[in-house]
Amino acid sequence: MAVITVVAPGIQTTVQDLGGRPGLWDVGVPPSGAADELTFALLTAGVGNPDTAAGLECVVKGPVLSCDEDRLVCVGGAARQATVDGRPVRPGLVFLLPVGAVLDVGPIDGPGMRGYVAIQGGLDVPRVLGSRSTFVLGGFGGQDGRPLAAGDEIPLGRRENLLAPLSVELPAITGSWRMRVIPGPHGAPEHLTADGVEALFATTWAVDHRSDRTGVRLVGPTPGWARTDGGEAGLHPSNVHDSAYPVGGIMLSGDTPVIVGKDGPSLGGFVVPAVVIEADRWMLGQLRAGDTVDLVPVTPAVATEAIEHRRRWLTDLRQEPASVPVAIGTPERPEVLYRGGRAGTAPPYTIRCAGERHLLVEAGPAELDLTVRVWIHLLAQALRDDRPAGVTEIVEGVRSLLVAIDSSRIALTGLVERLAFLAAGVGDPETVVLPAREVVLPIAFDHPEAHEAMRRYATSVRPDAPWCPDNVEFIRRVNDLGTRNEVFDIVEAATYLVVGLGDVYLGAPVAVPIDPRHRLVTTKYNPARTWTPQNAVGIGGIYLCVYGMEGPGGYQLVGRTVPVWRLSPADARPWLLRQFDLIRFTPVTAEQLAHERAEIAAGRADLKTTPATFSIADVRRIEQEAPVEIATVRARRRAAFEAERARWGA
């Protein structure tokens, strides 16, 4: 088998493919794949490969490569200084890389951020969870889940039965971008003011240096909020009850817009006022620190026309890539495509676009109601059982359901009708009994790695944040508790119901105490942390999360637990927790936790589980047993919450 040898790896050079790994967004597995999907698709087609073939993506500096067999190659994106044995190679030109010749992709110093290399036959690395794409943060895919290293030998695919090669014209890359977006699903007047929405689209934003494949941060004015806080979801007006993000969704993480990237999180608790259209999503892969971005609101019809034009271009590379007009619409408010009224025990709900490839169902008022959460689950199950062709993702949130489609196979209008039909037949959430498990997790409170995350944040991000230097002290203060240990006592006493998976990646649970007396109220970091240790345990709003892997995060940290994700041949499902699991924590020392973590990671031990059930009747029983105490605790915490917000204002 022919191989390509890495003489020098460049910077963050990874194996990617075009399609990534769709279908696992509901458990926190991002699609990954080429960040600049347009350039990657053009180069792939240029060398005659099918659109399933894998190639290379790099940043800052490209790799140096040689091959033990003559192969056609095409280089593009922001890689403009490639050479073969010292001779320059034009981007988009398909050329022969002879045996023993050296391809130096060269520096990537702008404009643009990422370079790409397509090789005839593609890179024949193993598929992991359905894709060859590398997810570096998760440690899987591509070349052993990591960037390339010097000396790597990557097998190449076969050359037989490929299409004829053809040099390609690549999209223009600049330092000033006009990026088309569809407003919503969130906006005015619920989350932003009308002036705030107008400012979002009138501002010329700058790309922050803390941008990567997980998301692109934008620098600009503070959003014009229509409210003072997110209620139970958190102290900041950007906070919402956890809901799924679309790739390309512009979430407001505190006061910072972040465009969700190919390696971004699937579930989180932030407002999304706009979504980048599919035809312009490639630009996210080329945004460089200091670039400027204008967000241009358009209608779904314009977005559909743009992606259909893209598909025609990729079908026949010989045609001129004629420009598509940037037709500007004036959709300042997200359009409600369907509004369902309350019917029996079913909550009222709305269906809105989240871009032209996603629908977002939101049910009930903007507060935690476990009856609504069960109704969302029943609706999701009904859609899974009667899944139309072209539906690619079904992701449950706390009071929402995000449905993604392949827009070449199904239209959103028909899916709206299907969802409304299914919603009318959903069973009574008050009476259903769901299968569940009781799961006991060890926790090391005040774990040193949690405090390291706090220290890094205070040192490099925001030293004056009210949760610095100690998250637990902040939780104590905002919940009117006497000592730090009372925070730990409540976490230990609570039974947490898993109401979402994939909150900050890889099967990470978002959970809420079934007993309202155990619902500690906090807010999320603003801006978010850039680093969180794997399996840190945090609280944001009234929710608890176990971080599935290292990465960014915003929950207030209280400790650390064992892995909730294990990717091995022996595990058919790498995610170890399930929707509606009932989690209890038992305290251990950091040393004991290290041992248990190692045992579970190695497959020598599993989570401690026993079969159980969950029903709304369980919740009603607790509410009826202690109504006065529950009301008193809620009032005291709300008062402490308001006092903390007043201190912020002062």
XYZ file of C-alpha atoms in Angstrom:
650
model
C 0.000 0.000 0.000
C 1.275 3.456 -0.904
C 1.947 5.887 1.956
C 2.642 9.550 2.341
C 5.424 10.351 4.812
C 5.397 13.383 7.087
C 8.854 14.943 6.870
C 7.792 17.890 9.054
C 4.296 18.171 10.552
C 3.601 21.894 10.336
C 1.199 23.326 12.921
C -1.983 21.506 13.943
C -2.038 19.465 10.737
C -4.881 16.974 10.967
C -6.706 14.471 8.799
C -10.228 15.656 7.956
C -12.984 14.661 5.574
C -15.892 16.617 4.153
C -18.929 15.071 5.806
C -17.529 14.553 9.305
C -19.494 12.352 11.694
C -23.141 13.478 11.747
C -25.782 11.723 13.802
C -24.101 11.941 17.223
C -24.817 15.576 18.097
C -27.363 14.360 20.667
C -24.585 12.819 22.796
C -22.098 15.647 22.348
C -19.957 14.310 19.500
C -19.232 17.204 17.103
C -19.214 16.564 13.359
C -15.591 17.731 12.929
C -14.523 17.645 9.274
C -12.909 20.399 7.223
C -13.510 23.837 8.725
C -13.388 25.424 5.239
C -15.661 22.884 3.625
C -15.880 24.702 0.275
C -12.136 24.721 -0.396
C -11.864 21.122 0.814
C -14.682 20.027 -1.508
C -13.097 21.763 -4.493
C -9.642 20.276 -3.907
C -11.130 16.816 -3.332
C -13.057 16.981 -6.595
C -10.040 18.472 -8.338
C -7.889 15.349 -7.840
C -10.822 13.116 -8.799
C -11.619 11.799 -5.320
C -15.145 11.034 -4.125
C -16.550 13.471 -1.578
C -15.990 10.883 1.165
C -12.177 11.028 0.802
C -9.974 12.390 3.569
C -7.297 15.069 3.177
C -5.193 17.382 5.349
C -5.967 20.639 7.137
C -3.282 22.867 8.680
C -2.881 26.284 10.311
C -0.010 28.829 10.551
C 2.492 26.520 8.834
C 1.822 23.625 6.500
C 3.459 20.198 6.566
C 6.364 18.905 4.492
C 5.423 15.640 2.764
C 6.836 13.004 0.447
C 5.240 9.979 -1.213
C 6.480 6.533 -2.198
C 4.254 6.487 -5.295
C 3.421 9.073 -7.953
C 0.193 10.808 -6.909
C -1.832 13.806 -8.056
C -2.085 16.542 -5.436
C -3.942 19.853 -5.082
C -3.218 22.510 -2.440
C -5.442 25.451 -1.507
C -7.170 27.541 1.095
C -4.785 29.997 2.748
C -1.756 27.934 1.630
C -0.348 30.091 -1.184
C 3.373 29.424 -0.885
C 3.543 25.672 -1.507
C 6.559 24.288 -3.376
C 7.625 20.923 -4.849
C 11.379 20.534 -4.595
C 11.586 24.318 -4.313
C 9.386 25.119 -7.328
C 6.235 27.151 -6.585
C 2.824 25.501 -7.004
C -0.271 27.564 -7.759
C -3.229 27.043 -5.391
C -5.977 25.035 -7.065
C -3.618 23.538 -9.649
C -3.660 19.735 -9.830
C -0.046 18.548 -10.158
C 1.898 15.302 -10.029
C 3.948 14.673 -6.898
C 6.612 12.215 -8.101
C 8.090 9.482 -5.941
C 10.688 10.977 -3.615
C 9.778 14.607 -4.377
C 9.175 16.892 -1.395
C 5.983 18.949 -1.088
C 6.375 21.873 1.335
C 2.963 23.418 1.926
C 4.736 26.457 3.381
C 3.722 29.245 5.747
C 0.108 30.351 6.142
C 0.469 33.983 7.053
C -2.776 35.467 5.780
C -5.159 36.403 4.558
C -6.963 33.288 5.711
C -6.241 30.824 8.480
C -6.194 27.267 7.092
C -4.516 25.439 4.258
C -5.658 22.163 2.678
C -4.033 19.306 0.798
C -5.973 16.762 -1.293
C -4.115 13.668 -2.518
C -5.330 11.317 -5.218
C -6.981 8.311 -3.562
C -7.421 10.086 -0.233
C -5.930 9.217 3.153
C -6.893 5.699 4.182
C -6.928 6.070 7.972
C -9.532 4.067 9.955
C -13.028 5.436 10.367
C -13.966 6.182 13.978
C -17.677 6.635 14.720
C -18.253 6.765 10.974
C -15.635 9.315 9.903
C -11.911 9.693 9.272
C -11.981 13.260 10.629
C -9.790 14.132 13.597
C -11.371 15.479 16.779
C -8.224 16.472 18.660
C -9.972 17.509 21.888
C -11.681 14.114 22.046
C -8.539 12.228 21.031
C -10.051 10.176 18.210
C -10.212 10.020 14.429
C -7.519 10.746 11.868
C -3.993 9.758 12.861
C -4.651 8.307 16.328
C -6.763 11.311 17.299
C -3.888 13.806 17.164
C -2.147 16.277 14.852
C 0.462 14.787 12.562
C 4.027 14.221 13.814
C 7.310 13.920 11.942
C 7.828 10.370 10.705
C 4.122 9.521 10.436
C 3.346 7.302 7.460
C -0.255 7.671 6.323
C -1.680 5.008 3.980
C -3.243 6.229 0.756
C -6.406 4.969 -0.872
C -6.600 3.285 -4.264
C -6.450 5.272 -7.518
C -8.767 3.033 -9.524
C -12.201 4.273 -10.635
C -11.614 7.895 -9.707
C -12.956 10.814 -11.727
C -10.787 12.755 -14.156
C -8.670 15.415 -12.416
C -9.345 19.086 -13.077
C -7.665 22.189 -11.682
C -10.110 24.366 -9.741
C -10.805 28.015 -9.108
C -10.819 28.631 -5.368
C -12.961 31.110 -3.416
C -11.459 34.485 -2.627
C -10.010 34.854 0.857
C -9.797 38.268 2.437
C -9.402 39.977 5.791
C -12.848 41.611 5.624
C -15.855 39.308 5.470
C -19.563 39.708 4.762
C -21.194 36.639 6.249
C -24.870 35.940 5.615
C -26.962 34.880 8.586
C -30.575 34.007 9.316
C -31.863 35.824 12.436
C -32.989 33.655 15.324
C -34.030 31.378 16.818
C -33.717 33.844 19.736
C -34.053 37.613 19.481
C -36.354 40.542 20.206
C -38.307 41.188 22.299
C -37.725 38.186 24.583
C -33.907 38.256 24.782
C -32.594 41.321 22.945
C -34.116 44.738 22.383
C -35.004 45.808 18.851
C -32.046 48.208 18.988
C -29.866 45.334 20.225
C -30.788 43.190 17.229
C -30.179 46.102 14.871
C -26.745 46.698 16.448
C -25.819 43.031 16.057
C -26.201 43.364 12.296
C -24.896 46.951 12.005
C -21.626 46.305 13.869
C -18.398 45.454 12.099
C -17.026 42.770 14.416
C -13.377 41.820 14.901
C -12.178 38.210 15.192
C -10.661 37.498 18.602
C -7.321 35.685 18.898
C -8.970 33.068 21.144
C -10.718 31.449 18.178
C -10.240 27.877 16.991
C -12.135 24.925 15.545
C -14.555 24.897 18.491
C -15.736 28.424 17.816
C -14.902 31.889 16.524
C -15.102 34.661 19.119
C -16.078 38.133 17.959
C -15.082 41.403 19.585
C -17.465 44.346 19.584
C -20.086 46.184 21.628
C -22.044 44.664 24.495
C -25.329 43.159 23.259
C -28.487 45.152 23.890
C -30.277 42.906 26.352
C -34.030 43.040 26.866
C -33.840 41.482 30.343
C -31.674 41.636 33.435
C -30.966 37.920 33.923
C -31.782 34.422 32.741
C -33.838 33.461 35.794
C -33.226 29.870 36.899
C -30.882 29.439 33.910
C -28.369 31.927 35.379
C -27.623 35.448 36.556
C -26.662 36.771 33.119
C -29.295 37.732 30.499
C -27.516 35.499 27.954
C -28.344 32.402 29.999
C -31.131 30.082 28.827
C -32.177 26.587 29.835
C -29.835 24.234 28.014
C -30.661 23.979 24.335
C -28.820 22.512 21.340
C -26.724 24.723 19.059
C -26.466 24.381 15.281
C -22.996 24.486 13.733
C -22.698 28.097 12.602
C -24.989 29.274 15.391
C -23.876 32.583 16.916
C -24.295 32.063 20.635
C -23.902 34.966 23.033
C -21.595 33.510 25.685
C -22.165 36.168 28.293
C -21.566 39.349 26.316
C -19.286 37.661 23.750
C -20.610 36.365 20.417
C -19.124 32.951 19.593
C -19.846 31.242 16.269
C -20.076 27.487 16.890
C -17.465 25.629 14.818
C -17.098 22.099 13.452
C -15.576 20.958 16.772
C -17.994 23.024 18.863
C -20.340 21.989 21.673
C -23.755 20.588 20.825
C -25.663 21.650 23.928
C -25.373 24.698 26.142
C -27.171 27.471 27.936
C -26.707 30.593 25.808
C -28.938 32.690 23.556
C -28.514 32.185 19.783
C -29.679 35.327 17.905
C -28.485 34.267 14.425
C -27.097 31.331 12.425
C -24.578 31.501 9.570
C -26.094 30.106 6.371
C -24.740 26.813 5.047
C -23.252 28.377 1.899
C -21.121 30.798 3.960
C -20.078 28.399 6.712
C -16.759 27.764 4.925
C -15.686 31.278 5.888
C -15.469 30.218 9.541
C -12.456 28.089 8.636
C -10.596 31.085 7.213
C -11.352 33.767 9.813
C -8.075 35.013 11.272
C -7.474 37.052 14.428
C -7.964 40.716 13.558
C -10.206 40.063 10.544
C -13.440 42.017 10.391
C -16.880 40.426 9.998
C -20.200 41.972 9.026
C -23.253 39.828 9.719
C -25.739 40.250 6.870
C -29.309 39.107 7.684
C -31.024 37.211 4.870
C -34.128 35.110 4.478
C -34.174 31.303 4.369
C -35.091 31.568 0.672
C -31.829 33.410 -0.057
C -29.898 30.787 1.953
C -31.533 27.974 -0.019
C -30.697 29.628 -3.349
C -27.070 30.064 -2.253
C -26.517 26.429 -1.259
C -28.252 25.148 -4.408
C -25.864 27.279 -6.453
C -22.955 25.750 -4.514
C -24.140 22.232 -5.280
C -24.432 22.990 -9.011
C -20.889 24.368 -9.003
C -19.435 21.312 -7.280
C -21.298 19.012 -9.672
C -19.550 20.591 -12.678
C -16.240 22.274 -11.886
C -15.886 23.401 -15.494
C -18.558 26.046 -15.091
C -17.686 29.510 -13.865
C -18.356 29.981 -10.133
C -20.638 32.937 -10.771
C -21.307 35.050 -7.725
C -24.626 34.782 -5.952
C -26.223 38.144 -5.056
C -26.081 38.962 -1.365
C -29.802 39.665 -1.167
C -30.367 41.460 2.090
C -33.632 40.845 3.859
C -35.018 42.714 6.836
C -35.986 39.801 9.131
C -35.162 41.382 12.484
C -37.354 38.987 14.452
C -37.185 35.189 14.202
C -40.233 33.960 12.352
C -42.506 31.529 14.196
C -43.250 28.788 11.670
C -45.820 27.063 13.859
C -47.436 27.813 17.197
C -49.062 24.980 19.118
C -51.492 25.859 21.894
C -51.880 24.083 25.211
C -53.865 20.880 24.778
C -54.647 18.835 27.896
C -51.325 18.201 29.656
C -49.287 19.135 26.545
C -47.556 22.521 26.864
C -47.840 25.333 24.332
C -44.900 25.322 21.926
C -43.351 27.139 18.989
C -41.318 25.949 15.994
C -38.728 28.343 14.565
C -35.857 28.164 12.091
C -32.361 27.947 13.524
C -30.724 28.693 10.195
C -32.035 27.041 7.031
C -30.931 23.531 8.112
C -32.437 23.312 11.602
C -35.756 23.622 13.363
C -35.982 24.489 17.049
C -39.037 23.451 19.036
C -39.407 25.326 22.346
C -42.130 24.307 24.800
C -43.672 25.955 27.832
C -42.515 29.114 29.614
C -38.798 29.924 29.995
C -38.431 28.042 33.267
C -37.625 24.527 34.419
C -40.676 22.282 34.276
C -39.899 18.571 34.307
C -43.305 17.852 32.803
C -42.237 19.883 29.768
C -38.910 18.032 29.708
C -40.722 14.674 29.575
C -43.023 16.005 26.811
C -39.960 17.031 24.753
C -38.538 13.539 25.217
C -41.769 11.906 24.077
C -41.867 14.146 20.994
C -38.239 13.275 20.195
C -38.999 9.574 20.546
C -42.003 9.906 18.238
C -39.804 11.572 15.608
C -37.104 8.902 15.960
C -39.735 6.183 15.529
C -41.130 7.908 12.408
C -37.976 9.552 11.109
C -38.246 11.114 7.641
C -35.344 10.557 5.233
C -33.011 13.531 5.428
C -33.323 14.168 9.168
C -29.707 14.002 10.403
C -29.861 15.050 14.072
C -32.491 14.993 16.845
C -31.173 16.704 19.971
C -33.144 17.104 23.192
C -32.701 20.147 25.409
C -34.315 21.030 28.726
C -37.395 22.583 27.108
C -36.412 22.362 23.462
C -35.782 20.008 20.563
C -33.333 20.778 17.744
C -33.841 18.879 14.491
C -31.202 19.072 11.740
C -31.737 18.151 8.106
C -29.819 17.468 4.932
C -31.354 20.275 2.893
C -30.708 18.397 -0.368
C -33.107 15.655 0.761
C -35.887 17.294 2.754
C -37.445 20.739 3.140
C -38.048 22.401 6.492
C -41.687 23.169 5.605
C -42.622 19.497 5.401
C -40.774 18.778 8.626
C -42.718 21.503 10.442
C -45.953 19.802 9.453
C -44.616 16.406 10.549
C -43.562 17.743 13.978
C -46.934 19.394 14.535
C -48.689 16.132 13.633
C -46.486 14.118 16.006
C -46.898 16.660 18.815
C -50.671 16.236 18.657
C -50.268 12.519 19.382
C -47.730 12.697 22.223
C -48.840 10.876 25.383
C -49.554 12.441 28.761
C -46.197 13.395 30.370
C -47.851 13.339 33.809
C -48.577 9.626 33.628
C -45.692 8.129 31.634
C -43.077 6.067 33.507
C -39.617 6.215 31.906
C -36.931 3.543 32.299
C -33.913 4.927 34.147
C -30.904 3.913 36.225
C -29.572 4.972 39.584
C -25.911 5.908 39.036
C -23.505 6.483 41.929
C -20.485 8.591 40.989
C -17.493 9.292 43.240
C -16.614 12.973 43.586
C -13.517 14.674 44.966
C -14.720 18.061 46.165
C -12.232 20.930 45.864
C -10.154 18.843 43.460
C -6.761 20.439 42.673
C -7.479 20.429 38.923
C -10.697 22.383 39.485
C -8.740 25.005 41.392
C -6.129 25.050 38.616
C -8.897 25.972 36.162
C -10.006 28.786 38.488
C -6.410 30.010 38.811
C -5.833 30.069 35.053
C -9.042 32.011 34.520
C -8.203 34.585 37.175
C -4.700 34.956 35.749
C -5.426 35.196 32.039
C -9.098 36.011 31.474
C -10.917 37.997 34.158
C -9.317 38.440 37.595
C -12.111 40.751 38.808
C -14.922 38.260 38.160
C -17.179 37.779 41.201
C -16.558 34.006 41.104
C -12.809 34.518 41.421
C -10.753 33.244 43.079
C -13.088 30.541 44.496
C -16.165 29.209 42.676
C -17.470 27.398 45.751
C -17.379 30.569 47.830
C -19.332 32.307 45.070
C -21.973 29.538 45.114
C -22.188 29.814 48.912
C -22.707 33.569 48.745
C -25.289 33.601 45.976
C -27.330 30.868 47.727
C -27.193 32.439 51.198
C -25.391 29.471 52.771
C -23.312 29.692 55.931
C -20.166 27.803 54.939
C -18.457 26.363 51.861
C -19.090 22.858 53.201
C -22.833 23.427 52.963
C -22.420 23.608 49.179
C -20.790 20.171 49.218
C -23.438 18.813 51.613
C -26.239 19.804 49.227
C -24.491 18.290 46.187
C -24.014 15.054 48.131
C -27.622 14.949 49.351
C -29.203 15.619 45.958
C -30.466 13.149 43.389
C -29.708 14.640 39.981
C -31.928 13.844 36.997
C -30.075 13.800 33.658
C -32.069 16.115 31.373
C -29.510 16.402 28.556
C -26.426 14.688 27.151
C -23.465 16.299 25.412
C -23.475 19.532 27.404
C -19.840 20.481 26.730
C -19.110 17.359 24.703
C -18.838 13.561 24.716
C -21.783 12.286 26.711
C -21.451 14.974 29.372
C -24.692 15.162 31.358
C -26.611 18.263 32.280
C -28.681 17.338 35.323
C -31.005 18.987 37.810
C -31.920 17.986 41.387
C -35.334 16.365 41.529
C -35.923 17.954 44.943
C -36.242 21.757 44.509
C -34.556 22.260 47.914
C -31.307 20.945 46.432
C -31.298 23.320 43.436
C -28.348 25.615 43.994
C -28.542 28.717 41.800
C -25.424 30.182 40.158
C -24.459 31.910 36.949
C -22.074 30.869 34.207
C -18.676 32.437 33.620
C -18.676 35.592 31.482
C -16.589 35.257 29.413
C -16.209 31.489 29.462
C -13.120 29.610 30.642
C -10.686 28.541 27.942
C -9.712 25.394 29.912
C -11.607 22.950 32.106
C -10.210 19.618 33.347
C -11.802 16.439 32.064
C -14.707 15.279 34.278
C -14.813 18.448 36.341
C -18.196 18.856 38.067
C -19.788 22.286 37.849
C -23.040 24.143 38.491
C -24.556 26.774 36.183
C -27.993 28.256 36.749
C -29.763 25.413 38.581
C -28.001 22.751 36.511
C -25.072 20.465 37.211
C -22.682 19.259 34.519
C -19.878 16.701 34.319
C -17.391 17.812 31.664
C -16.763 14.955 29.251
C -13.294 16.145 28.243
C -10.839 19.002 28.575
C -12.004 22.181 26.915
C -13.743 25.504 27.444
C -16.563 25.872 29.957
C -18.636 28.207 32.057
C -20.075 26.279 35.014
C -18.890 27.056 38.555
C -16.625 24.171 39.568
C -17.097 22.181 42.777
C -14.995 19.050 42.169
C -14.149 16.218 39.819
C -15.505 12.734 39.105
C -14.841 9.682 36.902
C -15.042 9.451 33.078
C -18.499 9.513 31.495
C -17.111 8.636 28.035
C -14.996 5.634 27.072
C -14.163 4.918 23.443
C -12.962 1.335 23.083
C -13.746 -1.706 20.910
C -15.517 -3.285 23.884
C -17.988 -0.401 24.278
C -20.774 -0.304 21.713
C -21.810 3.119 23.058
C -18.919 5.266 24.308
C -21.256 7.500 26.314
C -21.758 5.914 29.731
C -24.767 7.928 30.941
C -28.308 8.100 29.539
C -31.205 10.510 29.467
C -33.141 10.402 32.781
C -30.420 8.611 34.720
C -30.609 9.421 38.453
C -27.148 10.467 39.676
C -25.950 10.464 43.285
C -22.483 11.595 44.362
C -20.373 10.019 47.091
C -17.302 11.933 48.334
C -13.813 10.447 47.949
C -10.300 11.816 48.249
C -8.381 13.013 45.201
C -6.147 9.953 45.551
C -9.105 7.549 45.632
C -10.611 9.310 42.636
C -7.391 8.960 40.639
C -7.539 5.178 41.157
C -11.223 4.918 40.176
C -10.676 7.126 37.141
C -7.867 4.903 35.913
C -9.910 1.727 36.433
C -12.898 3.016 34.464
C -10.764 4.513 31.690
C -8.969 1.175 31.262
C -12.232 -0.784 31.147
C -11.447 -2.700 34.327
C -14.429 -1.121 36.104
C -17.771 0.399 35.128
C -20.078 3.003 36.584
C -22.112 1.717 39.534
C -25.680 1.458 38.270
C -28.952 -0.177 39.286
C -32.229 -0.268 37.300
C -34.798 2.399 38.223
C -37.665 4.427 36.781
C -38.579 8.099 36.651
C -41.989 9.719 36.509
C -43.494 13.129 37.186
C -45.348 11.445 40.060
C -41.965 11.232 41.848
C -41.607 15.011 41.544
C -45.188 15.701 42.657
C -44.702 13.552 45.767
C -41.713 15.666 46.899
C -43.581 18.904 46.159
C -46.574 17.754 48.227
C -44.460 16.571 51.166
C -42.704 19.899 51.834
C -44.424 22.798 50.037
C -43.640 25.412 52.691
C -39.967 24.479 53.018
C -39.546 24.435 49.237
C -41.132 27.886 48.940
C -38.932 29.229 51.753
C -35.715 27.908 50.221
C -36.616 29.295 46.812
C -37.411 32.724 48.253
C -34.178 32.877 50.245
C -32.065 31.905 47.257
C -33.875 34.335 45.006
C -33.165 37.134 47.490
C -29.479 36.183 47.606
C -29.477 36.016 43.814
C -30.909 39.547 43.589
C -28.435 40.836 46.177
C -25.537 39.450 44.153
C -26.834 41.088 41.006
C -27.146 44.384 42.882
C -23.496 44.072 43.937
C -22.567 43.594 40.273
C -24.482 46.732 39.353
C -22.784 48.723 42.122
